[in-house]
Coordinates of C-alpha atoms in Angstrom, one line a residue:
M21 CA 50.4 -3.9 -1.9
F22 CA 47.4 -4.9 0.0
N23 CA 43.9 -4.7 -1.4
T24 CA 41.8 -2.6 1.0
Q25 CA 38.0 -2.5 0.6
N26 CA 35.9 0.4 1.7
T27 CA 33.8 -1.0 4.6
Q28 CA 31.8 2.1 5.3
M29 CA 28.1 2.1 4.6
T30 CA 26.7 4.6 2.2
A31 CA 24.0 7.1 3.2
G32 CA 21.5 5.3 1.0
T33 CA 22.2 1.9 2.7
K34 CA 21.8 3.4 6.1
M35 CA 18.5 5.0 5.1
V36 CA 17.1 1.8 3.7
L37 CA 18.1 -0.1 6.8
G38 CA 16.6 2.6 9.1
M39 CA 13.3 2.6 7.2
G40 CA 13.2 -1.2 7.4
L41 CA 13.8 -1.2 11.1
A42 CA 11.2 1.6 11.6
L43 CA 8.6 -0.5 9.6
L44 CA 9.3 -3.7 11.7
S45 CA 9.0 -1.6 14.9
I46 CA 5.6 -0.2 13.8
I47 CA 4.4 -3.8 13.0
A48 CA 5.6 -5.2 16.3
V49 CA 3.9 -2.4 18.2
S50 CA 0.6 -2.8 16.4
L51 CA 0.2 -6.5 16.8
P52 CA -1.3 -6.3 20.3
L53 CA -4.1 -4.1 19.1
F54 CA -5.6 -7.0 17.2
A55 CA -4.9 -9.7 19.9
N56 CA -8.0 -8.9 22.1
A57 CA -10.7 -9.0 19.5
A58 CA -13.5 -11.5 20.1
S59 CA -16.6 -12.5 18.1
Y60 CA -20.1 -11.8 19.5
A61 CA -23.5 -12.8 18.2
Y62 CA -26.6 -10.5 18.4
V63 CA -30.1 -10.3 16.9
D64 CA -30.7 -7.7 14.3
A65 CA -34.0 -5.8 13.8
Q66 CA -35.2 -8.4 11.2
G67 CA -34.7 -11.3 13.7
E68 CA -31.6 -12.7 12.1
V69 CA -28.7 -13.8 14.4
R70 CA -25.6 -12.0 13.1
S71 CA -22.0 -11.8 14.3
I72 CA -19.6 -8.9 15.0
T73 CA -16.0 -8.7 16.0
A74 CA -15.1 -6.3 18.9
P75 CA -12.6 -6.0 21.7
D76 CA -15.3 -6.2 24.4
W77 CA -19.1 -6.7 24.8
R78 CA -19.8 -2.9 25.3
T79 CA -18.2 -2.1 22.0
A80 CA -20.0 -5.0 20.3
I81 CA -23.4 -3.6 21.4
N82 CA -22.5 0.0 20.4
T83 CA -21.1 -0.9 17.0
A84 CA -23.5 -3.7 15.9
P85 CA -25.3 -2.5 12.8
N86 CA -29.1 -2.7 12.9
I87 CA -29.2 -4.3 16.4
H88 CA -32.7 -5.0 17.8
M89 CA -33.6 -2.8 20.7
H90 CA -34.0 -5.8 23.1
S91 CA -30.9 -7.7 21.9
G92 CA -27.8 -8.2 23.8
V93 CA -24.6 -9.9 22.7
L94 CA -23.4 -13.5 23.2
L95 CA -19.7 -14.3 23.2
L96 CA -18.8 -16.9 20.5
S97 CA -16.0 -18.8 22.1
T98 CA -16.1 -22.3 20.5
A99 CA -16.8 -23.6 17.0
A100 CA -20.2 -24.9 18.1
D101 CA -21.2 -21.4 19.2
F102 CA -20.9 -20.1 15.6
T103 CA -23.7 -22.5 14.4
I104 CA -26.3 -20.0 15.7
V105 CA -25.2 -17.3 13.3
G106 CA -27.7 -17.0 10.5
D107 CA -30.6 -18.4 12.5
D108 CA -33.9 -16.6 12.6
V109 CA -35.5 -15.5 16.0
K110 CA -39.3 -15.3 16.0
A111 CA -40.8 -12.1 17.3
F112 CA -42.9 -12.1 20.5

């Protein structure tokens, strides 16, 4: 007699594999959402240069906490640019 093994997957195994595949798919789809974020510098109401991460400059201006009414944003693209964060800007 030959020893035959049951090669069919159980319902529990199929469910675990399906959930794992679904989780990996969700992670793969959500990765591009974080790929376009950039760091921007701005001056807050107390005159301190602060940084914020946003997908574009408009979002950075709109979401920067306590931004000074005359402040814009500056794209921080190199390591040398980040040295301005924490500096104080004197008022007029």
